[in-house]
mmCIF file of C-alpha atoms and ligand atoms in Angstrom:
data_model
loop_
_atom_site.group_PDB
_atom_site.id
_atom_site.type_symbol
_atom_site.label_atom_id
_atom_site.label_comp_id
_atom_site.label_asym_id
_atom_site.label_seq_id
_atom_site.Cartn_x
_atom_site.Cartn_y
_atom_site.Cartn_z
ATOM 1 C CA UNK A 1 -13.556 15.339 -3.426
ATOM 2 C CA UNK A 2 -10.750 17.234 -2.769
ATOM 3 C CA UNK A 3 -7.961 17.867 -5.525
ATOM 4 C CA UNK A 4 -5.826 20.517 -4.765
ATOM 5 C CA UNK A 5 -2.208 18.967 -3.472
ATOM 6 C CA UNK A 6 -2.166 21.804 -0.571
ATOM 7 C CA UNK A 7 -5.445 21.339 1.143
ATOM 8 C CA UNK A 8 -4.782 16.841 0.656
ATOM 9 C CA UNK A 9 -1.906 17.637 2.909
ATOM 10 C CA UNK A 10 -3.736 19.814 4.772
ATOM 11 C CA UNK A 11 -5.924 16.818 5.321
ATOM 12 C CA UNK A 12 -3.667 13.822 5.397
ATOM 13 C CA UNK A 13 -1.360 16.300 8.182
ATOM 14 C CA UNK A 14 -4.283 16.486 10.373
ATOM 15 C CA UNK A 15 -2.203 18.900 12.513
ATOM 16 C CA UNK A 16 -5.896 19.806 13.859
ATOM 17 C CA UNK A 17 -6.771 16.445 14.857
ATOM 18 C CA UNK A 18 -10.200 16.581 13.658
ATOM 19 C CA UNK A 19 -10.146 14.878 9.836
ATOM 20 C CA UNK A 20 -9.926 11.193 11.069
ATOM 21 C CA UNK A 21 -9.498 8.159 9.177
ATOM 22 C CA UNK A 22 -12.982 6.806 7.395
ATOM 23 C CA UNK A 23 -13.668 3.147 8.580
ATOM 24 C CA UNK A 24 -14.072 0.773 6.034
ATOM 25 C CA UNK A 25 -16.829 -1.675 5.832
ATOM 26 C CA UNK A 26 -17.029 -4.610 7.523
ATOM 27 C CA UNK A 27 -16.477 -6.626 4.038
ATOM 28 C CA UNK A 28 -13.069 -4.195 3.783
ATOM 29 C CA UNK A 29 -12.417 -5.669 7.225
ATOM 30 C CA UNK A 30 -11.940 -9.334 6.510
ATOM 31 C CA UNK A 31 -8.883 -7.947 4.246
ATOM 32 C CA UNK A 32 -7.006 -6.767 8.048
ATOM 33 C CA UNK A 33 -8.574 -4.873 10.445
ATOM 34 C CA UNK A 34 -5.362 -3.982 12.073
ATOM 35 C CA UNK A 35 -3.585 -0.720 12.432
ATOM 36 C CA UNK A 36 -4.898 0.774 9.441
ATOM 37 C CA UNK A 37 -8.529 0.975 10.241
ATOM 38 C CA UNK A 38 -8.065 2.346 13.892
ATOM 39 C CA UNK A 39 -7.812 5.739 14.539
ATOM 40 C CA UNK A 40 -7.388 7.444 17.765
ATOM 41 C CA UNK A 41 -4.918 5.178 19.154
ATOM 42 C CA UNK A 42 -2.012 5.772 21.627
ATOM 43 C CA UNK A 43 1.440 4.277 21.081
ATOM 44 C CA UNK A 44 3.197 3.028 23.982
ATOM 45 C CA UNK A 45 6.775 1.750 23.368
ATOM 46 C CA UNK A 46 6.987 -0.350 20.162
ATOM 47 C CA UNK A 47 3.578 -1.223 18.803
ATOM 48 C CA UNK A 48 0.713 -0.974 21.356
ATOM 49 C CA UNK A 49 -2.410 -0.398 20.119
ATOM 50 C CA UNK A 50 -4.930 0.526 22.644
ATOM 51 C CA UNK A 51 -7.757 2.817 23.783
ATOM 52 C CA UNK A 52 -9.525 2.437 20.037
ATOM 53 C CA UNK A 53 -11.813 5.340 20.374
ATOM 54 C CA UNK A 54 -12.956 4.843 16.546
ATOM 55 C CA UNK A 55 -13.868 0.940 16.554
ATOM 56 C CA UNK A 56 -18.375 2.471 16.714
ATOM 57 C CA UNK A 57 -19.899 0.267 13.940
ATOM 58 C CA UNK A 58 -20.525 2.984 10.693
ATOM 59 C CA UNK A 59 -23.327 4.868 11.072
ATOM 60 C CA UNK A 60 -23.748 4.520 6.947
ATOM 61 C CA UNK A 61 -23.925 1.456 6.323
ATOM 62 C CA UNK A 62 -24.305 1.088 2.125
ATOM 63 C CA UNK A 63 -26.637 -1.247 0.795
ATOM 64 C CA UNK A 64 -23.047 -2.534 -1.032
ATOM 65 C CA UNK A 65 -22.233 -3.674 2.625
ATOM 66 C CA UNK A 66 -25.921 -4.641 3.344
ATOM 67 C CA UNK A 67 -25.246 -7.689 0.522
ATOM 68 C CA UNK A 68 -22.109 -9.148 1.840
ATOM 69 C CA UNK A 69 -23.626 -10.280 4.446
ATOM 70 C CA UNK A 70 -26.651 -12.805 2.392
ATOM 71 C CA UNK A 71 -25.636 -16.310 2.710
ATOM 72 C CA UNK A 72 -24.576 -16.248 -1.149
ATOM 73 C CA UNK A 73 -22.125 -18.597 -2.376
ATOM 74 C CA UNK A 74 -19.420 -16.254 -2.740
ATOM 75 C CA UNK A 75 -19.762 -14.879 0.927
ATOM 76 C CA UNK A 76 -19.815 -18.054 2.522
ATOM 77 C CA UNK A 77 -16.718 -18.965 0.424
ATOM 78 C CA UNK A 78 -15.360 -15.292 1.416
ATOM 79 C CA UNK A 79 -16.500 -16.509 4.931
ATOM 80 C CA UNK A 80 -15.002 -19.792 5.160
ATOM 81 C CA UNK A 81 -11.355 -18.306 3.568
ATOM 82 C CA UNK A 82 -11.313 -16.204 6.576
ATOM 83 C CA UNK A 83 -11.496 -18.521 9.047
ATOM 84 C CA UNK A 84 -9.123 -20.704 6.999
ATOM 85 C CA UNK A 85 -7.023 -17.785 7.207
ATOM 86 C CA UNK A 86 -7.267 -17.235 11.333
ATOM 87 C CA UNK A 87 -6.410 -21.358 11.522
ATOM 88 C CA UNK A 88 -3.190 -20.935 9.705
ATOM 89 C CA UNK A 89 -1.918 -17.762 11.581
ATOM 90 C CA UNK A 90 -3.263 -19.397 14.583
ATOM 91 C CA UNK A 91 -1.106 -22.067 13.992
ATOM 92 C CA UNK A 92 1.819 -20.008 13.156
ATOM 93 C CA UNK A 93 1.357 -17.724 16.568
ATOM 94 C CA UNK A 94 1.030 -20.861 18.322
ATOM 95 C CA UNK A 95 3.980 -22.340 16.910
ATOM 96 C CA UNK A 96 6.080 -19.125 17.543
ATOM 97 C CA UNK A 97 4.443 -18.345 21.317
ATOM 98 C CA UNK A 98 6.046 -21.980 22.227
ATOM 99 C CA UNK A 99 9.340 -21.038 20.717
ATOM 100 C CA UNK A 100 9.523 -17.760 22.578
ATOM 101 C CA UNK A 101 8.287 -19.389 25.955
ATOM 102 C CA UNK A 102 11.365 -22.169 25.634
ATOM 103 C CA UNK A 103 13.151 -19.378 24.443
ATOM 104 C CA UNK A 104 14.325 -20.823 21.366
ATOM 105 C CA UNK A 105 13.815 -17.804 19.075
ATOM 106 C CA UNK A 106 13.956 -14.061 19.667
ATOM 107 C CA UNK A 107 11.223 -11.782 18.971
ATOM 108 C CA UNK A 108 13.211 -9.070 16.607
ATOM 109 C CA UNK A 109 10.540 -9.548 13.772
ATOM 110 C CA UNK A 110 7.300 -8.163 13.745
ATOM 111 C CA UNK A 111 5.149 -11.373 14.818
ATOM 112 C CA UNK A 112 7.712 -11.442 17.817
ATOM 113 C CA UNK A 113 6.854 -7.544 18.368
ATOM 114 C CA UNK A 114 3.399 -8.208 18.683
ATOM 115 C CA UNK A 115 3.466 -11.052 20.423
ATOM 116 C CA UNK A 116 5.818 -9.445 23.254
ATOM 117 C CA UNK A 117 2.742 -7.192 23.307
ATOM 118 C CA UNK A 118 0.098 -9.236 23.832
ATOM 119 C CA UNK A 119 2.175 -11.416 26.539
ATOM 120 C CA UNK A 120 2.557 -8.052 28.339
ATOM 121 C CA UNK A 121 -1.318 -7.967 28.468
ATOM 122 C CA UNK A 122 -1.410 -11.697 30.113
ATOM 123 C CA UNK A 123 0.533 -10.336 32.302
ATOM 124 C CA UNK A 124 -2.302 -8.930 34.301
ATOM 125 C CA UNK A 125 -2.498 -5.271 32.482
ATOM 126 C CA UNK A 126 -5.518 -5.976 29.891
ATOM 127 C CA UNK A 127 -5.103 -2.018 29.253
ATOM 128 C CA UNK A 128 -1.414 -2.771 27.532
ATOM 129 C CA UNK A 129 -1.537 -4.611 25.019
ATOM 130 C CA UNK A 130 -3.170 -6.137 21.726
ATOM 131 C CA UNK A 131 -4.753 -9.898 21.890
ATOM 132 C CA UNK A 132 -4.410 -12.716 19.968
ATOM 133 C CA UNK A 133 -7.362 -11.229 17.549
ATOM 134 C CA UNK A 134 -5.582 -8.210 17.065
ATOM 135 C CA UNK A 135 -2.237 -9.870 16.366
ATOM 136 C CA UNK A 136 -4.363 -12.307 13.735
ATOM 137 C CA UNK A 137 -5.673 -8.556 12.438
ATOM 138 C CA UNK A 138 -2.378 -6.962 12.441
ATOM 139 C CA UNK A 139 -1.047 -10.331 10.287
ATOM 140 C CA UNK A 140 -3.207 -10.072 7.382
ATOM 141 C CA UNK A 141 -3.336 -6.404 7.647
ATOM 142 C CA UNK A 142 0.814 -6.271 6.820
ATOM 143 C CA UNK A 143 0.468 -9.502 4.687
ATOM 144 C CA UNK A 144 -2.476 -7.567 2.220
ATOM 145 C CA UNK A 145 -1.317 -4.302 2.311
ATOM 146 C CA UNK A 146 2.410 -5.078 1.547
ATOM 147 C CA UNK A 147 2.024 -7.957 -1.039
ATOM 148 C CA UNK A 148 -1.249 -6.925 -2.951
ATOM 149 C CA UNK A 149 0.058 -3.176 -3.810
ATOM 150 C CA UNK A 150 3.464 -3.838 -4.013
ATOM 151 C CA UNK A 151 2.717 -6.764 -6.885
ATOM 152 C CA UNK A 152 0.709 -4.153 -8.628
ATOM 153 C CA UNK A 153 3.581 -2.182 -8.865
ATOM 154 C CA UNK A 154 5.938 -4.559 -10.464
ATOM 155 C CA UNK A 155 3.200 -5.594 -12.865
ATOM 156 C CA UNK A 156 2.586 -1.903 -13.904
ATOM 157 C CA UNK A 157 6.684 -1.760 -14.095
ATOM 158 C CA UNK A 158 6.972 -4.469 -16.350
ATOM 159 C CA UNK A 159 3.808 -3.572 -18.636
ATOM 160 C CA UNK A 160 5.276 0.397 -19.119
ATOM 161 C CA UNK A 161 9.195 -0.712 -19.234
ATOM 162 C CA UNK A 162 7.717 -3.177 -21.956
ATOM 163 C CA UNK A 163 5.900 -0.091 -23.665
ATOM 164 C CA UNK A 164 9.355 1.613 -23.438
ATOM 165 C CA UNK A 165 12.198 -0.311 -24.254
ATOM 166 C CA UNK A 166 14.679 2.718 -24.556
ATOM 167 C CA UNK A 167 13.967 2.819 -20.557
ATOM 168 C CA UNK A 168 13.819 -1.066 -20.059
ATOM 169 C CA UNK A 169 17.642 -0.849 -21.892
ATOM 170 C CA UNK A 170 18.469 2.175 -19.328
ATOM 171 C CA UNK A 171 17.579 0.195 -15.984
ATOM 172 C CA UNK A 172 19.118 -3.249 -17.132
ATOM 173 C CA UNK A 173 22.358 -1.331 -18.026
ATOM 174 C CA UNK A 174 22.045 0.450 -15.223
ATOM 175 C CA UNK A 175 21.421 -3.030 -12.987
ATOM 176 C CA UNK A 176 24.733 -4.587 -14.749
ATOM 177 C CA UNK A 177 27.113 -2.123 -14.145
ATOM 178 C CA UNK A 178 25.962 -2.599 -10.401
ATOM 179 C CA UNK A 179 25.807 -6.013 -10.142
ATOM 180 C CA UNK A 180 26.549 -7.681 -13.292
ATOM 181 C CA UNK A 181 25.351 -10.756 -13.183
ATOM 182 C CA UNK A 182 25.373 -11.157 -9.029
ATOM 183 C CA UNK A 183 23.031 -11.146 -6.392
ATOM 184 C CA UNK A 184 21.938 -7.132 -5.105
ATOM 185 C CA UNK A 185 22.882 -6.457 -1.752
ATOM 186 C CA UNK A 186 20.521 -4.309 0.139
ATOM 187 C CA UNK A 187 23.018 -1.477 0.130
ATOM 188 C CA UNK A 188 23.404 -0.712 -3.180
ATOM 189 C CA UNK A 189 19.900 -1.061 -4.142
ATOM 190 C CA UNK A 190 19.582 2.489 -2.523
ATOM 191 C CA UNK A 191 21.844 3.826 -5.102
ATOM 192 C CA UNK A 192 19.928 3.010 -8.079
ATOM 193 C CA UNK A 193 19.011 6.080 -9.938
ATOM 194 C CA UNK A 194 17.692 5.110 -13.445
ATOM 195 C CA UNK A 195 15.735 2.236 -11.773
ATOM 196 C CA UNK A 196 14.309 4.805 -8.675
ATOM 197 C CA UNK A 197 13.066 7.179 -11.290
ATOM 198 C CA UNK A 198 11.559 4.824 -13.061
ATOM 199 C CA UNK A 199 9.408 2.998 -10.069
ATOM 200 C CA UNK A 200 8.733 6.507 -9.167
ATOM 201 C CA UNK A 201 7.071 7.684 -12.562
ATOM 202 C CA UNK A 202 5.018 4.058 -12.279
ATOM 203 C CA UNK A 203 3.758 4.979 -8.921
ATOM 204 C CA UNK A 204 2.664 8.096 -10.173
ATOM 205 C CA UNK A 205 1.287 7.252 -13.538
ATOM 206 C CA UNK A 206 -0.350 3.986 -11.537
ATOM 207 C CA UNK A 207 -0.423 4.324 -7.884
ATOM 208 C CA UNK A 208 -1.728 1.161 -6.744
ATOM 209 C CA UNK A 209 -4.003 3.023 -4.232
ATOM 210 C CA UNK A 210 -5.492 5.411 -6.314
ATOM 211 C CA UNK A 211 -8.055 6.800 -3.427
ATOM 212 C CA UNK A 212 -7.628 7.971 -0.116
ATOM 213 C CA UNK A 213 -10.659 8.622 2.274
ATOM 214 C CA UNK A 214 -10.704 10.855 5.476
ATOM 215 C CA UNK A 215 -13.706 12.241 7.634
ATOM 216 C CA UNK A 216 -14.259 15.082 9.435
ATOM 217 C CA UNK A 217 -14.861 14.859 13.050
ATOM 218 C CA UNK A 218 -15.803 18.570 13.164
ATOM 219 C CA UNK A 219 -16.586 21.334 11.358
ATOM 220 C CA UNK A 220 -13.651 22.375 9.265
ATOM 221 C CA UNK A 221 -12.482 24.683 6.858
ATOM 222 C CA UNK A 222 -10.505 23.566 4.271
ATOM 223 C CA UNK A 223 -9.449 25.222 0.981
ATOM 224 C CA UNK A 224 -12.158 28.920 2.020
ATOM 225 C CA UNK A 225 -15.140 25.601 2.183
ATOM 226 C CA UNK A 226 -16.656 24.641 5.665
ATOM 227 C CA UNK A 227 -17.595 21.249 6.093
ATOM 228 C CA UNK A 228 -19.726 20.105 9.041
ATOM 229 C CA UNK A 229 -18.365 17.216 11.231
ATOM 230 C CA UNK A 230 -18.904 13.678 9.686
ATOM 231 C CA UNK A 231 -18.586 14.086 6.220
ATOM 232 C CA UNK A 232 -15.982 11.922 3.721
ATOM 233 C CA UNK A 233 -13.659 13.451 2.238
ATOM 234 C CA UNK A 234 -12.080 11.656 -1.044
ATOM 235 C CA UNK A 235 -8.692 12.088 -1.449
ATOM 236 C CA UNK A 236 -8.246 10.893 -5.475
ATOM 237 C CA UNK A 237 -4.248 10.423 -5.284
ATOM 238 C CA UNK A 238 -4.664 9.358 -9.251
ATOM 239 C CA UNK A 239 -6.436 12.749 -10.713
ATOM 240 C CA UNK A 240 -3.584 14.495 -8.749
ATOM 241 C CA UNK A 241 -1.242 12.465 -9.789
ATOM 242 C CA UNK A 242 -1.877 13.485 -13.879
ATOM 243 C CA UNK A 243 -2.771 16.771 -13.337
ATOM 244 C CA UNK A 244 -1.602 18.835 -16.285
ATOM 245 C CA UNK A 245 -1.265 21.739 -13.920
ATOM 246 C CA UNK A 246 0.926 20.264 -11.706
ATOM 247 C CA UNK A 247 3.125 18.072 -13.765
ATOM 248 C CA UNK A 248 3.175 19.605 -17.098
ATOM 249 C CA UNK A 249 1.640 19.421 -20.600
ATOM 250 C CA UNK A 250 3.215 15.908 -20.582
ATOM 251 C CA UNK A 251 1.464 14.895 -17.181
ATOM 252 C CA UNK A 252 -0.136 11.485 -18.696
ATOM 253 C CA UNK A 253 2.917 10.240 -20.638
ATOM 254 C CA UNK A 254 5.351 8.170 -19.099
ATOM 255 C CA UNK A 255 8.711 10.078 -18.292
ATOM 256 C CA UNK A 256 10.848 9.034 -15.588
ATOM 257 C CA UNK A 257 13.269 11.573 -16.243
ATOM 258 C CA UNK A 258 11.045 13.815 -14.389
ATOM 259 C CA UNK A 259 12.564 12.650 -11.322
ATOM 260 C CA UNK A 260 15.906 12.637 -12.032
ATOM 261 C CA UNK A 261 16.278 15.498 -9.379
ATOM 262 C CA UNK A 262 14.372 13.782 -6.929
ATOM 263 C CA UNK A 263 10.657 13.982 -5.848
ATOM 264 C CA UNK A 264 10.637 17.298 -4.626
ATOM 265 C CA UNK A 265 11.682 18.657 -7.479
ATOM 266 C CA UNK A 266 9.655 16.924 -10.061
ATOM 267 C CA UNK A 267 6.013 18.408 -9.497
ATOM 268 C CA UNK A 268 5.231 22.165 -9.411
ATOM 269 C CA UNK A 269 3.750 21.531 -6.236
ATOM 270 C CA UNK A 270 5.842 19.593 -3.909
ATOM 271 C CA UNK A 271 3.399 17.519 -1.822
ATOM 272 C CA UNK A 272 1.881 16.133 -5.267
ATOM 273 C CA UNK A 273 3.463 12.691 -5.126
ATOM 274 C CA UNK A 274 1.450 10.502 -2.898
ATOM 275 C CA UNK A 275 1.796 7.203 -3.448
ATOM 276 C CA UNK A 276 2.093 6.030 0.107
ATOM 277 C CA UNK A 277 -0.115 8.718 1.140
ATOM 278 C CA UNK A 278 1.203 11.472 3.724
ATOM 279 C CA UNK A 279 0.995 12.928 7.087
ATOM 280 C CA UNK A 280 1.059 10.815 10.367
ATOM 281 C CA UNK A 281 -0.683 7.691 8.836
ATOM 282 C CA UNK A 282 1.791 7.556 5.881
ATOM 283 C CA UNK A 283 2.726 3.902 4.451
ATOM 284 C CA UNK A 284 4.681 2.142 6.977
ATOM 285 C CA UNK A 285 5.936 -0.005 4.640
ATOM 286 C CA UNK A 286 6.687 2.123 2.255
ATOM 287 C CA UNK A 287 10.991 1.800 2.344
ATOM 288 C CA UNK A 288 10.588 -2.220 2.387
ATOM 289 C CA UNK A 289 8.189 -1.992 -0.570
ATOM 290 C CA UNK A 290 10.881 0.149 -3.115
ATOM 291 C CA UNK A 291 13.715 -2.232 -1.841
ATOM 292 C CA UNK A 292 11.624 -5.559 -2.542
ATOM 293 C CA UNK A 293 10.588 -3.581 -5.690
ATOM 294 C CA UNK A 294 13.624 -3.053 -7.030
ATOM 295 C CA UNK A 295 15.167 -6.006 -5.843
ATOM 296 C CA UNK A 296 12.464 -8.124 -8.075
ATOM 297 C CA UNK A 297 12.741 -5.942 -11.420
ATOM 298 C CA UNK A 298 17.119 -6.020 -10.987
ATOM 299 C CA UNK A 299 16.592 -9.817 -10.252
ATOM 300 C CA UNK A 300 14.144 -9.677 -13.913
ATOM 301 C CA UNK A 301 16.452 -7.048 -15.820
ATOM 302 C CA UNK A 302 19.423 -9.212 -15.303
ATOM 303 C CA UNK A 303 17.908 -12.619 -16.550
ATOM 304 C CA UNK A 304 15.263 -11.546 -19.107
ATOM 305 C CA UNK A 305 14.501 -8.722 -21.572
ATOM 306 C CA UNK A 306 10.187 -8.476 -21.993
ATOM 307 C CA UNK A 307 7.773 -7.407 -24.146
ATOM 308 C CA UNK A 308 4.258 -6.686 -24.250
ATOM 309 C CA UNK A 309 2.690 -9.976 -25.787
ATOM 310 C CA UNK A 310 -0.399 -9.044 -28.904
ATOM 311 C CA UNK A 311 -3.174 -10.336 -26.822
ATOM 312 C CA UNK A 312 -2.428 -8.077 -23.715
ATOM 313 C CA UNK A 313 -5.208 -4.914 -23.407
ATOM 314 C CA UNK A 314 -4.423 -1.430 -21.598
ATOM 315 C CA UNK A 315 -7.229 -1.273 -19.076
ATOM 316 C CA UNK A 316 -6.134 0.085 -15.666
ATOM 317 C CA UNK A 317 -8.942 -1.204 -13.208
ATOM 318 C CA UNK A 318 -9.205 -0.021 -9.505
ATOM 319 C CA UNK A 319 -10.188 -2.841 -7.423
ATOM 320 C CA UNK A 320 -9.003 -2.407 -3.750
ATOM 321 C CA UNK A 321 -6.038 -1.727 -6.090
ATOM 322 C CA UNK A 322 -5.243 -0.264 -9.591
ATOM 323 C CA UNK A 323 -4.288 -3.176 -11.614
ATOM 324 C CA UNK A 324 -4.581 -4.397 -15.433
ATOM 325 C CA UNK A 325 -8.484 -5.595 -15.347
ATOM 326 C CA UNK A 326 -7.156 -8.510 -18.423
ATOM 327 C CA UNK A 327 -3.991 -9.306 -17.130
ATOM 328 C CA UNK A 328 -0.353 -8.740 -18.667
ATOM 329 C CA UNK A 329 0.563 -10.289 -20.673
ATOM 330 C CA UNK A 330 4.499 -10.393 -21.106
ATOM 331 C CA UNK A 331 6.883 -12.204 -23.312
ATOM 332 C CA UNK A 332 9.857 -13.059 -21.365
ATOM 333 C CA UNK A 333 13.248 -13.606 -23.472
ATOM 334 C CA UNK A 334 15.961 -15.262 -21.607
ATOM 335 C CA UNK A 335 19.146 -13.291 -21.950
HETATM 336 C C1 HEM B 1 3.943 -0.147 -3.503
HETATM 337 C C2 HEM B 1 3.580 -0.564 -2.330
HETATM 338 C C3 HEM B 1 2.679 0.161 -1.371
HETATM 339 C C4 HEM B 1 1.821 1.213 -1.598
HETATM 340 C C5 HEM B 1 1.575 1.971 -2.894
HETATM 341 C C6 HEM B 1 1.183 1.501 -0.326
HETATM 342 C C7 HEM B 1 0.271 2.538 -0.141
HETATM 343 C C8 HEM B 1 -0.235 2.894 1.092
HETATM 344 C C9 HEM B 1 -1.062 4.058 1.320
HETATM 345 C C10 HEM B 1 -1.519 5.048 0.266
HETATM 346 C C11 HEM B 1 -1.350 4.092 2.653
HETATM 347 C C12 HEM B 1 -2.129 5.186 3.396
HETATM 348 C C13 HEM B 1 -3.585 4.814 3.581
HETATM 349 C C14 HEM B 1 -4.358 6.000 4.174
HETATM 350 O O1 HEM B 1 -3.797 7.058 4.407
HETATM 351 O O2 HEM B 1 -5.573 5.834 4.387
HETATM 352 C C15 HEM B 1 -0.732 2.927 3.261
HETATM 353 C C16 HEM B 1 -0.830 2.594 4.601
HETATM 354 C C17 HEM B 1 -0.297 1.445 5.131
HETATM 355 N N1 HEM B 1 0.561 0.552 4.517
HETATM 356 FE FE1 HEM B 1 1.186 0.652 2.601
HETATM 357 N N2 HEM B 1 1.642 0.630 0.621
HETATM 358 C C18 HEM B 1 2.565 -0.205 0.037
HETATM 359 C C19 HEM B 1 3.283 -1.216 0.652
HETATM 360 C C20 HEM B 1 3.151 -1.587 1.958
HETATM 361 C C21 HEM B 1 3.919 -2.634 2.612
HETATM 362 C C22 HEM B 1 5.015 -3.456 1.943
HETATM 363 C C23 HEM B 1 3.442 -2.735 3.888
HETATM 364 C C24 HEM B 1 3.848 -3.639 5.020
HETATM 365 C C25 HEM B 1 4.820 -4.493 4.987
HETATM 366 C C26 HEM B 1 2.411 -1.726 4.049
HETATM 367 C C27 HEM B 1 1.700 -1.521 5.195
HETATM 368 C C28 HEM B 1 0.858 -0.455 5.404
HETATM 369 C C29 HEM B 1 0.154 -0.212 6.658
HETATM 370 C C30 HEM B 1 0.196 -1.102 7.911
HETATM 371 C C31 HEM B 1 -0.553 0.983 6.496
HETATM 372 C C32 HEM B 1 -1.450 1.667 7.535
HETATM 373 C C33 HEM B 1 -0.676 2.746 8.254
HETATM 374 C C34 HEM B 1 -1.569 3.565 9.179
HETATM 375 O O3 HEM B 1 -2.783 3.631 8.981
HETATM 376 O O4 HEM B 1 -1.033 4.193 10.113
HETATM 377 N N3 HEM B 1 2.267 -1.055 2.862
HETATM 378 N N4 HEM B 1 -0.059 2.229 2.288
#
């Protein structure tokens, strides 16, 4: 488990090349095995994954992973929701693959991207491109990782802007002198400061991924410790995250205003804010996610003001993501 902010990046850089990403389990898997779980890959123009050199099945296998795989009811339910989900994007590529071939459509969104790059592979070159399967991967991949956490994070925004309604009366005035009572344009969402700071401190106090995992491939030493090749290395974004040491006495209270001078200048240490992670396999999505962000909460701040309702427990529970294990529960008051 490694904690200090300067040896993470150290490991998340991987200038070296040799602390790879950990595979997940085959159970993990179902959730996207696209881009995410592949290390070792080459890019050629826009998104070409090929020449997996990390796809070997785990040599660990837990007995956690062991147990998916019994015919229980809940894995063939989890079993027959997968292939549900491969008929619908099926369906969708299939749809979209006609469009393209009358040329009806153009491909400027990702789906089109990644179908350009599998029909480059039918084109003769198997070497080029991804297949079908890896465009179905790629699909829930992006659909998971970009709905799942960035839900979490409006949830956790709306339960701590509840909590503090001095801030919750900050944003919204902030969000009406924008935009009164209009639409945001993408634009000015940018400019947001109050409401920036604010998704910021959430991240930090509640980053939906509170664990990152990395291997080593060889012996490394890291922070005066040698590790031999294949061990794990836990990356625990959420103890770094409320370290006293690094953020200050008040490291586990919420306090946007520590980012009023922007991120670098909020921690003592200025790779402690890792949200999206770092280094080369940083979020991808991480601009769309603070624009949809903050394009849901102004959309919320302009209409409604909330509170937290009595039956609604503080219990922050990591499950693939850190959300609130008994829900939140929010009062909404139409303004
Ligand atoms: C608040 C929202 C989000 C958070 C907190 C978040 C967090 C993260 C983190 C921590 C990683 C690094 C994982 C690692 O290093 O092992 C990551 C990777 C990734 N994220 Fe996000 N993410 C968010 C939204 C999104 C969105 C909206 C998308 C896509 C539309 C997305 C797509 C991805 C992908 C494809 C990767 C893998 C990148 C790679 O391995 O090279 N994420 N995300």
């Amino acid at each position: 488990m490694i904690v200090d902010p300067e040896s993470v990046r150290e490991v998340l850089s991987n200038k070296s090349g040799h602390f790879g990403k950990q595979l997940f389990s085959r159970s993990f898997k179902l959730l996207g095995n696209g881009v995410v779980n592949h290390d070792g890959h080459i890019c050629r123009g826009k998104i070409n994954v090929v020449e997996i050199t990390n796809s070997r099945v785990c040599a660990v296998v837990t007995l956690l992973n062991i147990c998916r795989f019994f015919p229980t009811k809940n894995n063939r339910r989890m079993k027959e929701i997968d292939r549900e989900i491969h008929k619908i994007l099926r369906e969708v590529i299939g749809k979209r693959e006609k469009a393209i071939k009358n040329g009806e459509t153009n491909d400027d969104d990702l789906l089109g991207i990644l179908l350009e790059s599998n029909m480059r592979q039918s084109n003769g070159n198997a070497k080029l491109g991804l297949t079908i399967e890896d465009v179905i991967e790629e699909c829930k991949l992006f659909y998971f990782a970009g709905t799942e956490t960035t839900s979490v994070l409006l949830t956790w925004t709306l339960i701590l802007l509840s909590m503090h309604p001095d801030w919750q009366e900050r944003a919204r005035q902030e969000v009406l002198t924008h935009f009164g009572r209009s639409i945001p344009d993408f634009d000015s969402l940018s400019r947001l400061k109050i409401v920036t700071m604010i998704l910021y401190e959430v991240l930090r106090l509640y980053p939906p991924i509170v664990l990152l995992t990395r291997r080593t491939y060889k012996e490394m030493e890291l922070g005066g410790i040698k590790y031999p090749a294949g061990v794990s290395l836990l990356l625990p974004i959420v103890f770094i995250h409320h370290d006293p040491n690094i953020w200050g006495k008040d490291a586990s209270k919420f306090n946007p205003e520590r980012f009023a001078d922007g991120i670098s200048n909020a921690a003592k240490h200025q790779g402690a804010f890792l949200p999206f992670g770092g280094g080369p396999r940083i979020c991808i999505g991480q601009n769309f996610a603070l624009l949809e962000a903050k394009m849901a909460l102004c959309t919320i701040l302009q209409r409604f003001s909330f509170e937290l309702s009595p039956s609604y427990t503080h219990a922050p529970y990591s499950l693939i993501t850190l959300h609130p294990q008994h829900g939140a529960q929010i009062r909404l008051k139409k303004l």
